[in-house]
Short mmCIF file of C-alpha atoms in Angstrom, two decimals:
data_model
loop_
_atom_site.label_atom_id
_atom_site.label_comp_id
_atom_site.label_asym_id
_atom_site.label_seq_id
_atom_site.Cartn_x
_atom_site.Cartn_y
_atom_site.Cartn_z
CA MET L 1 16.37 18.98 -14.51
CA ASN L 2 17.74 16.04 -12.55
CA GLY L 3 16.57 16.07 -8.95
CA PRO L 4 18.39 14.20 -6.21
CA HIS L 5 15.47 11.90 -5.47
CA LEU L 6 14.50 10.73 -8.89
CA SER L 7 13.38 7.22 -9.36
CA ALA L 8 16.72 5.61 -10.27
CA PRO L 9 16.63 2.55 -8.03
CA LEU L 10 18.87 2.44 -5.01
CA ARG L 11 20.48 -0.98 -4.98
CA ARG L 12 17.52 -2.39 -6.93
CA GLY L 13 14.59 -1.46 -4.83
CA LEU L 14 15.38 0.80 -1.90
CA ALA L 15 14.05 3.91 -3.62
CA ALA L 16 10.68 2.36 -4.41
CA ALA L 17 10.34 0.85 -0.98
CA CYS L 18 11.36 4.03 0.80
CA ALA L 19 8.60 5.88 -1.00
CA ALA L 20 6.32 4.29 1.54
CA LEU L 21 8.24 3.12 4.55
CA LEU L 22 11.19 4.47 6.54
CA PHE L 23 9.02 5.81 9.33
CA LEU L 24 8.81 2.31 10.73
CA ALA L 25 12.12 2.50 12.58
CA PRO L 26 12.01 2.94 16.36
CA SER L 27 11.86 6.51 17.52
CA ILE L 28 14.64 7.82 19.67
CA GLY L 29 12.01 9.81 21.56
CA THR L 30 13.80 13.16 21.33
CA ALA L 31 15.57 15.09 18.64
CA ALA L 32 19.31 15.09 19.12
CA GLY L 33 22.53 16.42 17.70
CA ALA L 34 22.02 20.05 16.69
CA ALA L 35 24.67 21.30 14.29
CA PRO L 36 26.09 24.79 14.09
CA SER L 37 25.10 25.42 10.45
CA PRO L 38 21.86 27.41 10.04
CA PRO L 39 18.80 25.99 8.32
CA PRO L 40 17.38 27.42 5.11
CA SER L 41 15.56 30.68 5.73
CA PRO L 42 11.89 29.85 6.27
CA SER L 43 8.93 31.97 5.40
CA PRO L 44 7.25 33.44 8.47
CA THR L 45 5.12 31.27 10.71
CA PRO L 46 2.21 33.63 11.37
CA ALA L 47 1.06 32.36 14.76
CA GLY L 48 4.45 32.68 16.36
CA GLY L 49 7.72 30.83 16.46
CA LEU L 50 8.24 27.12 16.16
CA ASP L 51 8.98 24.88 19.09
CA PRO L 52 12.79 25.14 19.65
CA ARG L 53 13.04 21.36 19.34
CA ILE L 54 11.76 21.63 15.77
CA THR L 55 14.23 24.35 14.78
CA GLU L 56 16.99 22.28 16.38
CA ILE L 57 16.12 19.41 14.06
CA MET L 58 16.11 21.70 11.02
CA ARG L 59 19.66 22.86 11.80
CA LYS L 60 21.18 19.41 11.50
CA PRO L 61 23.94 19.07 8.87
CA GLU L 62 21.98 16.63 6.73
CA TYR L 63 19.59 19.49 5.98
CA ARG L 64 22.25 22.06 5.05
CA ASN L 65 21.10 22.17 1.42
CA ALA L 66 17.53 21.06 2.01
CA GLN L 67 14.18 22.82 1.76
CA TRP L 68 11.63 22.51 4.54
CA GLY L 69 7.88 22.79 4.13
CA LEU L 70 5.41 23.10 6.97
CA LEU L 71 1.74 23.92 7.31
CA GLN L 72 -0.62 23.58 10.24
CA THR L 73 -4.06 25.12 10.27
CA GLY L 74 -7.11 25.13 12.45
CA PRO L 75 -9.65 22.34 11.88
CA ASP L 76 -11.51 24.25 9.17
CA GLY L 77 -8.33 25.13 7.28
CA GLY L 78 -8.84 28.85 7.75
CA ARG L 79 -6.53 29.99 10.55
CA VAL L 80 -2.83 29.28 9.95
CA VAL L 81 -0.92 28.06 13.00
CA HIS L 82 2.48 27.42 11.37
CA SER L 83 3.61 27.93 7.80
CA MET L 84 6.82 27.46 5.79
CA PHE L 85 6.62 27.59 2.00
CA PRO L 86 3.03 26.26 1.90
CA ASP L 87 2.54 26.88 -1.82
CA GLN L 88 5.85 25.40 -3.01
CA PHE L 89 5.98 22.06 -4.79
CA PHE L 90 7.48 19.20 -2.77
CA ILE L 91 8.08 15.58 -3.73
CA PRO L 92 5.16 13.87 -1.97
CA GLY L 93 6.22 10.24 -1.71
CA SER L 94 3.32 8.28 -0.31
CA THR L 95 1.56 11.31 1.14
CA ALA L 96 0.10 11.39 -2.40
CA LYS L 97 -2.07 8.49 -1.25
CA LEU L 98 -4.11 10.99 0.76
CA VAL L 99 -5.37 12.20 -2.62
CA SER L 100 -5.48 8.94 -4.58
CA VAL L 101 -7.39 7.12 -1.84
CA SER L 102 -9.78 10.03 -1.31
CA GLY L 103 -10.87 9.94 -4.95
CA PRO L 104 -12.22 6.37 -5.06
CA TRP L 105 -13.52 6.71 -1.49
CA HIS L 106 -15.69 9.59 -2.69
CA THR L 107 -16.52 7.98 -6.05
CA LEU L 108 -17.47 4.55 -4.70
CA GLY L 109 -18.52 5.45 -1.17
CA SER L 110 -17.15 4.16 2.11
CA GLU L 111 -19.73 1.33 2.19
CA HIS L 112 -19.15 0.14 -1.38
CA ARG L 113 -18.56 -3.60 -1.59
CA PHE L 114 -17.05 -5.45 -4.52
CA VAL L 115 -19.23 -8.35 -5.62
CA THR L 116 -17.29 -10.88 -7.72
CA PRO L 117 -19.76 -13.16 -9.53
CA LEU L 118 -19.33 -16.65 -10.95
CA TYR L 119 -21.57 -17.59 -13.88
CA ALA L 120 -22.47 -20.96 -15.36
CA VAL L 121 -22.11 -20.68 -19.14
CA GLY L 122 -23.45 -23.81 -20.79
CA GLU L 123 -26.10 -26.47 -20.23
CA ARG L 124 -26.97 -27.77 -16.80
CA ASN L 125 -28.14 -31.38 -16.51
CA GLY L 126 -28.69 -32.19 -12.88
CA ALA L 127 -25.37 -31.89 -11.06
CA THR L 128 -23.36 -31.66 -14.28
CA LEU L 129 -22.53 -28.44 -16.09
CA THR L 130 -21.54 -28.98 -19.69
CA GLY L 131 -19.78 -25.70 -20.31
CA ASP L 132 -17.75 -23.22 -18.34
CA LEU L 133 -17.67 -21.45 -15.01
CA ASP L 134 -16.72 -17.82 -15.62
CA LEU L 135 -15.39 -15.75 -12.73
CA VAL L 136 -15.84 -12.06 -13.56
CA ALA L 137 -13.07 -10.16 -11.76
CA GLN L 138 -14.17 -6.88 -10.17
CA GLY L 139 -10.91 -5.33 -8.96
CA ASP L 140 -11.33 -6.67 -5.41
CA LEU L 141 -8.01 -5.85 -3.76
CA THR L 142 -7.90 -8.83 -1.40
CA MET L 143 -10.58 -11.35 -2.50
CA GLY L 144 -11.09 -12.33 1.12
CA GLY L 145 -7.41 -13.00 1.70
CA ARG L 146 -7.17 -10.57 4.63
CA THR L 147 -10.75 -10.59 5.91
CA ARG L 148 -11.16 -11.31 9.62
CA PRO L 149 -14.26 -13.07 10.99
CA ASP L 150 -15.68 -9.67 12.02
CA GLY L 151 -15.46 -8.39 8.42
CA THR L 152 -12.51 -6.06 8.95
CA VAL L 153 -9.36 -6.26 6.83
CA ALA L 154 -6.19 -7.45 8.55
CA TYR L 155 -2.78 -5.82 8.13
CA THR L 156 0.60 -5.91 9.81
CA ASP L 157 2.74 -2.88 10.54
CA LEU L 158 5.30 -3.98 7.93
CA ASP L 159 3.37 -5.53 5.07
CA HIS L 160 4.46 -8.58 3.07
CA THR L 161 4.45 -6.45 -0.09
CA TYR L 162 7.70 -4.90 1.25
CA ALA L 163 9.34 -8.18 2.27
CA ASN L 164 12.01 -8.05 -0.45
CA ASP L 165 13.16 -4.60 0.65
CA PHE L 166 12.93 -4.68 4.44
CA THR L 167 13.66 -7.33 7.05
CA GLY L 168 10.82 -7.83 9.49
CA ALA L 169 7.83 -8.00 7.14
CA THR L 170 5.20 -10.41 8.45
CA LEU L 171 2.11 -12.18 7.16
CA THR L 172 -1.45 -11.85 8.32
CA PRO L 173 -2.84 -15.22 9.50
CA GLU L 174 -5.82 -15.21 7.12
CA ASN L 175 -6.02 -17.68 4.25
CA PRO L 176 -5.06 -15.82 1.04
CA LEU L 177 -7.43 -18.09 -0.92
CA ALA L 178 -10.44 -17.45 1.33
CA GLY L 179 -12.54 -15.71 -1.33
CA ILE L 180 -11.73 -18.37 -3.92
CA ASP L 181 -12.65 -21.11 -1.45
CA GLU L 182 -15.94 -19.37 -0.67
CA LEU L 183 -16.86 -19.28 -4.36
CA ALA L 184 -16.11 -22.99 -4.66
CA ARG L 185 -18.30 -23.82 -1.66
CA GLN L 186 -21.17 -21.86 -3.18
CA VAL L 187 -20.85 -23.76 -6.46
CA ARG L 188 -21.11 -27.04 -4.57
CA ALA L 189 -24.04 -25.71 -2.57
CA ALA L 190 -25.75 -24.80 -5.86
CA GLY L 191 -25.76 -28.50 -6.68
CA ILE L 192 -22.98 -28.62 -9.27
CA THR L 193 -20.58 -31.53 -8.75
CA ARG L 194 -19.07 -31.84 -12.22
CA VAL L 195 -17.93 -29.28 -14.79
CA GLU L 196 -17.36 -30.74 -18.25
CA GLY L 197 -15.68 -27.68 -19.64
CA ASP L 198 -13.37 -25.03 -18.28
CA VAL L 199 -13.00 -22.42 -15.59
CA ILE L 200 -12.21 -18.94 -16.93
CA VAL L 201 -11.29 -15.69 -15.23
CA ASP L 202 -12.88 -12.77 -17.07
CA SER L 203 -10.49 -9.82 -16.62
CA ARG L 204 -12.15 -7.40 -19.00
CA LEU L 205 -13.04 -4.89 -16.27
CA PHE L 206 -10.04 -2.74 -17.17
CA ALA L 207 -6.80 -3.03 -19.11
CA PRO L 208 -3.61 -3.19 -17.03
CA ASP L 209 -1.64 0.05 -17.40
CA PRO L 210 2.14 -0.42 -17.05
CA VAL L 211 2.55 3.30 -16.29
CA LEU L 212 1.07 2.41 -12.91
CA ASP L 213 3.80 0.52 -11.07
CA PRO L 214 2.93 -1.87 -9.50
CA THR L 215 0.36 -2.54 -12.18
CA PRO L 216 -3.19 -3.29 -10.99
CA THR L 217 -5.12 -6.17 -12.52
CA PRO L 218 -8.86 -6.93 -12.25
CA MET L 219 -8.04 -10.29 -10.64
CA ILE L 220 -5.87 -10.01 -7.54
CA VAL L 221 -5.00 -12.88 -5.21
CA ASN L 222 -2.60 -12.32 -2.30
CA ASP L 223 -1.50 -8.98 -3.80
CA ASN L 224 -0.34 -10.99 -6.85
CA LEU L 225 2.53 -12.41 -4.79
CA ILE L 226 3.82 -15.79 -3.66
CA ASP L 227 4.97 -15.63 -0.02
CA LEU L 228 8.18 -17.51 0.81
CA LEU L 229 9.01 -18.00 4.50
CA THR L 230 12.42 -19.41 5.40
CA THR L 231 13.17 -20.66 8.94
CA PRO L 232 16.63 -21.77 10.15
CA GLY L 233 17.28 -25.48 10.45
CA ASP L 234 18.06 -27.19 13.74
CA ARG L 235 21.80 -26.58 13.48
CA ALA L 236 24.50 -24.98 11.34
CA GLY L 237 24.90 -26.89 8.11
CA ALA L 238 21.31 -28.12 8.06
CA ALA L 239 18.91 -27.24 5.29
CA ALA L 240 16.65 -24.33 6.12
CA ARG L 241 12.92 -24.97 6.35
CA LEU L 242 10.65 -23.40 3.77
CA ASP L 243 6.93 -22.72 3.76
CA TRP L 244 5.13 -20.87 1.01
CA ARG L 245 1.66 -19.70 0.07
CA PRO L 246 -0.69 -19.74 -1.68
CA LYS L 247 -0.01 -23.23 -3.03
CA VAL L 248 -1.56 -23.22 -6.50
CA ALA L 249 -0.65 -25.22 -9.61
CA PRO L 250 1.49 -24.90 -11.64
CA TYR L 251 3.65 -22.92 -9.18
CA GLN L 252 6.51 -24.94 -7.71
CA VAL L 253 8.97 -23.73 -5.08
CA SER L 254 12.30 -25.23 -4.04
CA SER L 255 15.02 -24.12 -1.66
CA ALA L 256 18.77 -24.61 -1.39
CA VAL L 257 19.11 -22.24 1.59
CA LYS L 258 21.52 -23.51 4.24
CA THR L 259 21.66 -22.72 7.93
CA VAL L 260 24.89 -21.07 9.06
CA ALA L 261 26.24 -20.39 12.54
CA ALA L 262 24.53 -17.88 14.79
CA GLY L 263 25.67 -14.37 14.01
CA GLU L 264 26.70 -15.21 10.45
CA PRO L 265 25.09 -13.29 7.57
CA THR L 266 21.60 -14.06 6.35
CA ALA L 267 21.35 -13.57 2.61
CA ILE L 268 18.63 -15.20 0.53
CA THR L 269 18.16 -14.82 -3.21
CA VAL L 270 14.90 -15.59 -5.00
CA THR L 271 14.89 -16.48 -8.69
CA ALA L 272 11.86 -17.28 -10.85
CA THR L 273 11.63 -18.91 -14.28
CA ASP L 274 8.93 -20.24 -16.61
CA GLY L 275 6.81 -17.14 -16.32
CA GLY L 276 7.34 -17.01 -12.59
CA THR L 277 5.95 -20.50 -11.95
CA ARG L 278 9.29 -22.08 -10.97
CA ILE L 279 10.70 -20.36 -7.90
CA ARG L 280 14.00 -21.22 -6.24
CA LEU L 281 15.58 -19.82 -3.10
CA SER L 282 19.30 -19.95 -2.42
CA GLY L 283 21.71 -18.53 0.14
CA THR L 284 22.12 -18.69 3.89
CA ILE L 285 20.18 -18.00 7.07
CA ALA L 286 21.77 -17.68 10.50
CA ALA L 287 20.82 -20.27 13.11
CA ASP L 288 19.66 -17.53 15.47
CA ALA L 289 17.74 -15.55 12.82
CA GLU L 290 14.02 -14.94 12.90
CA PRO L 291 12.03 -16.48 10.03
CA LEU L 292 12.70 -14.43 6.89
CA LEU L 293 9.93 -13.54 4.48
CA ARG L 294 10.49 -12.98 0.79
CA THR L 295 8.04 -12.79 -2.13
CA SER L 296 7.94 -13.62 -5.81
CA PRO L 297 5.49 -12.01 -8.25
CA ILE L 298 2.61 -13.91 -9.83
CA GLY L 299 3.23 -13.53 -13.55
CA ASP L 300 -0.33 -14.02 -14.81
CA PRO L 301 -2.91 -13.17 -12.11
CA ALA L 302 -5.87 -14.33 -14.23
CA ALA L 303 -4.34 -17.74 -14.94
CA PHE L 304 -3.38 -17.99 -11.28
CA GLY L 305 -6.94 -17.21 -10.17
CA ARG L 306 -8.28 -19.80 -12.62
CA ALA L 307 -5.96 -22.50 -11.29
CA ALA L 308 -6.76 -21.58 -7.70
CA LEU L 309 -10.50 -21.84 -8.35
CA ILE L 310 -10.23 -25.20 -10.13
CA GLN L 311 -8.27 -26.63 -7.21
CA ALA L 312 -10.70 -25.12 -4.69
CA LEU L 313 -13.62 -26.69 -6.55
CA GLU L 314 -11.92 -30.07 -6.44
CA ARG L 315 -11.37 -29.71 -2.69
CA THR L 316 -15.10 -29.16 -2.21
CA GLY L 317 -16.08 -32.17 -4.30
CA VAL L 318 -16.65 -30.50 -7.67
CA GLN L 319 -14.87 -32.33 -10.47
CA VAL L 320 -13.52 -30.14 -13.29
CA THR L 321 -12.29 -31.75 -16.49
CA ALA L 322 -9.99 -28.82 -17.34
CA ASP L 323 -6.31 -28.87 -16.38
CA PRO L 324 -5.63 -26.27 -13.64
CA ALA L 325 -2.12 -25.74 -15.03
CA GLY L 326 -3.48 -24.76 -18.44
CA PRO L 327 -3.92 -21.26 -19.86
CA ASN L 328 -6.86 -18.99 -19.14
CA PRO L 329 -8.99 -19.49 -22.30
CA VAL L 330 -10.43 -15.99 -22.68
CA ALA L 331 -11.50 -16.67 -26.27
CA ARG L 332 -14.34 -18.76 -24.83
CA LEU L 333 -15.84 -15.86 -22.89
CA PRO L 334 -19.31 -14.68 -23.94
CA ARG L 335 -19.91 -11.07 -24.90
CA ASP L 336 -21.97 -10.57 -21.73
CA TYR L 337 -23.73 -12.60 -19.06
CA GLU L 338 -27.31 -11.61 -19.67
CA GLY L 339 -29.51 -14.61 -19.00
CA ARG L 340 -26.63 -16.67 -17.59
CA PRO L 341 -27.26 -18.12 -14.12
CA ARG L 342 -25.07 -16.72 -11.36
CA VAL L 343 -24.09 -19.72 -9.25
CA ALA L 344 -21.80 -17.95 -6.76
CA ALA L 345 -20.57 -14.54 -5.71
CA TYR L 346 -17.97 -13.27 -3.26
CA THR L 347 -18.76 -9.98 -1.48
CA SER L 348 -15.90 -7.92 -0.10
CA PRO L 349 -15.69 -5.81 3.05
CA PRO L 350 -16.61 -2.13 2.53
CA TYR L 351 -14.22 0.12 0.63
CA ALA L 352 -13.35 2.03 3.81
CA GLN L 353 -11.63 -1.12 5.05
CA TYR L 354 -9.53 -1.29 1.89
CA ALA L 355 -8.70 2.40 2.23
CA LYS L 356 -7.52 1.72 5.76
CA LEU L 357 -5.25 -1.06 4.53
CA ILE L 358 -3.80 1.17 1.79
CA LEU L 359 -3.11 4.05 4.16
CA LYS L 360 -1.90 2.09 7.19
CA VAL L 361 0.73 0.03 5.32
CA SER L 362 1.19 2.32 2.29
CA HIS L 363 -0.13 -0.34 -0.08
CA ASN L 364 1.15 0.70 -3.51
CA LEU L 365 -0.89 -1.76 -5.57
CA GLY L 366 -4.07 -0.69 -3.80
CA ALA L 367 -3.32 3.00 -4.34
CA ASN L 368 -2.80 2.50 -8.07
CA LEU L 369 -5.88 0.29 -8.26
CA GLY L 370 -7.98 3.23 -7.10
CA ILE L 371 -7.12 5.11 -10.29
CA CYS L 372 -8.43 2.21 -12.39
CA LEU L 373 -11.58 1.86 -10.27
CA MET L 374 -12.43 5.52 -10.81
CA ALA L 375 -12.08 4.93 -14.55
CA VAL L 376 -14.40 1.93 -14.36
CA ALA L 377 -16.97 4.10 -12.60
CA THR L 378 -17.22 6.15 -15.82
CA GLY L 379 -17.59 3.05 -18.00
CA SER L 380 -13.99 3.18 -19.26
CA ARG L 381 -11.55 0.27 -19.38
CA GLN L 382 -8.54 2.59 -19.56
CA CYS L 383 -7.05 3.39 -16.16
CA GLU L 384 -5.91 6.84 -17.26
CA ALA L 385 -9.60 7.80 -17.46
CA GLY L 386 -9.56 7.79 -13.67
CA PHE L 387 -7.58 11.02 -13.50
CA PRO L 388 -10.39 13.26 -14.82
CA VAL L 389 -12.65 11.69 -12.18
CA LEU L 390 -10.06 12.53 -9.55
CA ALA L 391 -9.76 16.08 -10.91
CA ASP L 392 -13.52 16.65 -10.69
CA PHE L 393 -13.56 15.37 -7.13
CA LEU L 394 -10.72 17.68 -6.10
CA ASP L 395 -12.59 20.65 -7.55
CA GLU L 396 -15.66 19.64 -5.59
CA ALA L 397 -13.61 19.14 -2.43
CA GLY L 398 -12.07 22.62 -2.63
CA VAL L 399 -8.56 21.38 -3.31
CA ASP L 400 -6.49 23.54 -5.68
CA ARG L 401 -5.44 20.78 -8.06
CA GLY L 402 -3.02 23.16 -9.76
CA GLN L 403 -0.93 22.57 -6.65
CA LEU L 404 -0.78 18.84 -7.39
CA GLN L 405 1.04 16.84 -10.06
CA LEU L 406 0.18 13.12 -10.10
CA THR L 407 0.91 10.43 -12.64
CA ASP L 408 0.06 7.47 -10.42
CA GLY L 409 -1.75 6.67 -7.22
CA ARG L 410 1.18 5.77 -5.01
CA GLY L 411 3.28 8.94 -5.32
CA GLY L 412 6.19 7.08 -6.84
CA ASN L 413 6.49 8.72 -10.25
CA PRO L 414 9.39 11.17 -10.69
CA ALA L 415 6.93 13.82 -11.89
CA ASP L 416 4.67 13.66 -8.83
CA ARG L 417 4.54 16.85 -6.75
CA ALA L 418 2.28 18.34 -4.10
CA THR L 419 2.29 21.54 -2.10
CA PRO L 420 1.69 21.50 1.66
CA GLU L 421 -1.36 23.66 1.03
CA ALA L 422 -2.99 21.17 -1.35
CA LEU L 423 -2.54 18.26 1.02
CA VAL L 424 -3.88 20.27 3.95
CA GLN L 425 -6.87 21.26 1.81
CA MET L 426 -7.47 17.56 1.14
CA LEU L 427 -7.32 16.80 4.85
CA THR L 428 -9.57 19.74 5.66
CA TYR L 429 -12.20 18.48 3.22
CA TRP L 430 -12.64 15.26 5.18
CA GLN L 431 -13.28 17.20 8.38
CA ARG L 432 -16.51 18.46 6.81
CA THR L 433 -17.86 15.01 5.91
CA PRO L 434 -19.71 12.29 7.83
CA ASP L 435 -16.66 10.06 7.27
CA ALA L 436 -14.27 12.43 9.07
CA ARG L 437 -13.46 10.06 11.90
CA LEU L 438 -13.37 7.02 9.63
CA PHE L 439 -10.84 8.70 7.34
CA ARG L 440 -8.71 10.06 10.18
CA GLU L 441 -8.48 6.70 11.91
CA ALA L 442 -7.54 5.00 8.64
CA LEU L 443 -4.19 6.81 8.82
CA PRO L 444 -1.20 5.40 10.73
CA ILE L 445 -1.33 6.49 14.37
CA LEU L 446 1.88 7.65 16.04
CA GLY L 447 3.25 4.97 18.35
CA VAL L 448 0.23 2.74 17.78
CA ASP L 449 -0.08 1.13 14.35
CA GLY L 450 0.80 1.10 10.68
CA LEU L 451 3.99 2.77 9.52
CA LEU L 452 4.13 4.93 12.66
CA ALA L 453 3.78 2.00 15.08
CA GLU L 454 7.36 2.11 16.39
CA ASN L 455 7.80 5.88 16.48
CA CYS L 456 7.35 7.89 19.65
CA ARG L 457 5.97 4.99 21.67
CA ASP L 458 6.71 6.69 24.99
CA CYS L 459 6.25 10.38 24.15
CA PRO L 460 3.26 12.55 25.12
CA ALA L 461 2.04 12.68 21.51
CA ARG L 462 1.60 8.91 21.28
CA GLY L 463 -1.82 8.13 19.86
CA LYS L 464 -2.47 11.81 19.10
CA VAL L 465 -0.94 12.14 15.62
CA PHE L 466 -2.71 10.57 12.63
CA GLY L 467 -0.32 10.79 9.71
CA LYS L 468 0.40 9.41 6.25
CA THR L 469 4.12 9.20 5.64
CA GLY L 470 6.15 9.28 2.46
CA ALA L 471 9.71 9.22 1.20
CA ALA L 472 11.76 9.26 -1.98
CA VAL L 473 15.36 8.12 -1.75
CA GLY L 474 18.07 7.51 -4.34
CA GLU L 475 21.75 6.76 -4.52
CA ASP L 476 24.27 9.57 -4.80
CA ALA L 477 27.04 7.57 -6.49
CA LEU L 478 29.19 10.66 -6.92
CA ASN L 479 29.55 11.19 -3.17
CA ASP L 480 28.95 7.61 -1.97
CA ARG L 481 25.92 8.60 0.05
CA LEU L 482 22.14 8.55 -0.13
CA ALA L 483 20.17 11.39 -1.70
CA VAL L 484 16.98 11.91 0.25
CA GLY L 485 14.70 13.59 -2.21
CA ALA L 486 11.85 13.75 0.27
CA ILE L 487 10.66 12.65 3.67
CA THR L 488 7.11 13.80 4.39
CA ILE L 489 4.22 13.36 6.78
CA ALA L 490 0.70 14.79 6.63
CA GLY L 491 -2.43 14.20 8.64
CA TYR L 492 -4.10 15.41 11.81
CA LEU L 493 -2.96 16.59 15.25
CA ASP L 494 -5.30 15.79 18.12
CA ARG L 495 -5.38 19.08 20.00
CA GLY L 496 -7.94 17.96 22.56
CA GLY L 497 -11.60 18.73 22.99
CA GLY L 498 -12.48 17.13 19.67
CA ARG L 499 -10.23 19.50 17.70
CA PHE L 500 -8.03 18.01 14.99
CA ASP L 501 -5.63 20.32 13.15
CA PRO L 502 -4.63 19.29 9.60
CA PHE L 503 -0.87 19.51 9.11
CA TYR L 504 1.99 18.82 6.72
CA ALA L 505 5.72 18.60 7.41
CA GLY L 506 8.32 17.66 4.84
CA VAL L 507 11.88 18.11 3.71
CA ASN L 508 13.25 17.93 0.16
CA GLY L 509 16.90 17.66 -0.79
CA ALA L 510 18.45 16.20 2.35
CA SER L 511 21.46 13.91 2.19
CA THR L 512 23.14 11.37 4.43
CA PRO L 513 26.81 11.27 5.50
CA GLY L 514 27.32 7.94 3.73
CA PRO L 515 25.50 4.97 2.18
CA ASN L 516 24.05 3.60 5.43
CA THR L 517 20.27 3.33 5.14
CA GLN L 518 19.91 3.84 8.89
CA ASP L 519 20.83 7.49 8.28
CA VAL L 520 17.70 7.78 6.14
CA VAL L 521 15.70 6.18 8.91
CA ALA L 522 17.03 8.86 11.25
CA ILE L 523 15.73 11.58 8.91
CA ALA L 524 12.34 9.91 8.81
CA ASN L 525 12.42 9.77 12.57
CA ASP L 526 13.06 13.52 12.67
CA LEU L 527 9.85 14.11 10.72
CA ALA L 528 7.87 11.92 13.09
CA MET L 529 9.26 13.91 16.02
CA ILE L 530 8.37 17.22 14.35
CA ALA L 531 4.78 15.98 14.12
CA ALA L 532 4.92 14.99 17.78
CA TYR L 533 6.26 18.40 18.83
CA LEU L 534 3.55 20.16 16.84
CA GLN L 535 0.94 18.13 18.67
CA GLU L 536 2.51 18.83 22.07
CA GLU L 537 2.35 22.61 21.68
CA PRO L 538 -0.25 24.23 23.93
CA PRO L 539 -3.35 24.91 21.82
CA THR L 540 -3.96 28.49 20.82
CA PRO L 541 -7.43 30.01 21.03
#
C-alpha cells in the first residue's frame, strides 16, 4: 500500500533531510489557530484529560485525516500518564535512532574507543622503510575531525551533513584531518623519514552495504564530504569567494559563482565529475547573504584517506615515493598484521561522545554505521549481521521488538515502523542503567541545543525536555502540497525532583495547505510544543 510519506524524494532531497530535521525552526512559543474540525478519536488517556493546549493543536485542519500517537509513563514505565494508540505502528523518522544508537552503545560500551593503527609492512633500515605503511580503518566516525582539546566531540545545531538541504548549516572549527595529521606525526616520531613504497588504507573491517543510505565505510574522513563555503564578493558583479576543506589531492574545486545585488536570489549549484574529484560551483549569491555552505561527496573514502595521509606525512617531513593521487593498492595488503610493527595509532573519544553527536544532530551516517559496528562485534564483515545483535539487545532490554520494524539505523527506510510503546520501553531501559544521565543528556534539549535549540527558547519547559525528533515528508503532486507522513518526538520530561518521565508524541498522515516547506516546519513546531505542554503539567503522585 502506498503511504503518503514514502521515500519518493521531495524536490531531490527534502524528504531525506526532513527525516531528521524540521524541528530546528524557531518556536512560536504557543500553539495557535484552532480549527473547527474535530481531531481523530483518541483512545482514552488513563490519568485524565490532556492539556487543552494539546487538544487545540490536534484540532488544526492539517491534522483532519491524521493519526495521533501519544504515550507518557512514570520513570519506570509502569504507570501510564497519557496514552493514545500506544501499540499502533507509526513511521518513526529519526526517532528510530533511539534504538539504533542504543544497540552499539550497549554492545561496545559507553567508554569504548576506536584505535586506528598504522603498520610498517616491509624492511626498516634506519630512517627508511622499504615497503608500505598500512592504515587499518576501524570505523571511527570522525577520525579526530571534531575532537575538541578536552576530548569531547564538537557539533553545531545544524550539521554540515545537511548543508545541501537547509540554509544555515555551519562547520565546527576543528581540523577535519586532525586524526590523519596525528598519525603522520607519530610516524615521524618513530624515526621514519622516508617510505620507499606506498601508503594503503585497509578497509576490510566490513563491506559497505548500499541498503544503508548513506552508506558507512570503514574509513571516514569529514563524514566523507568536501565542505564548500561561498562568501559574497565586495560588490554586485564581483566573483564570490570560495573556501573548501579538507584540501586533499587529487580533489580540485573551482567556482563561477557571482555576487548579485542585496536582496536578489542566492542559488548555488554544485557539480562533480571524475569520480567526484573535480568539483565546480556555479550560480549567484546576494551581496547581503551570509556565507553559504554546500557539500560534495567523497567518491572513494579509502583512496581519499590514503592521499590525505601521504600529504600529512610530507608535511611532517616524511618523504613518500608513492603518488598521493594514485589508487589505493589493496592488492598489496598482507593477510594479517601479526609480527608487523605498529608505528602509529589514533585513539578516538569514547563511544558515548559519538552517540551524542548522532543524537544531537541526527547524524544519519553515524546511525547506519552503528549497524555495521554491531556486525563487526560478532566477527562478521556483513553489516546486516548487526540486526541480530540489535534484536538480542532489545530482548535483554525488555523492548518488545515485534513492535519495531527497522531496515536501517537512521529511520529513513519506507518499511521502518515503531510503536510509541516500543520507543518508551527503550527509553525506560536506560533509566535503569548507570548511563541513564549520559544517555538522556545526549538527546537534543528543548530550547538549548541540537535540533531543538531554537524551539521554545522562552517557555517554562526550556531545558526540561530531552527529545529525539524525526520526520518523513514527501510531495503530494496530485494536490500540489506536501504529504507529512510523520513528525515525531520521543525522550524524557523533567518532572522535577530527579524524576524523568519517558514520552512519545507523533502524528502520521498530516498534510500542508500547499507546497511551502514552512508549513511542515509549523507542524514540527506543534510537536515540540506538545512536548513542552506535557512537561509543564503539574506532576501527579
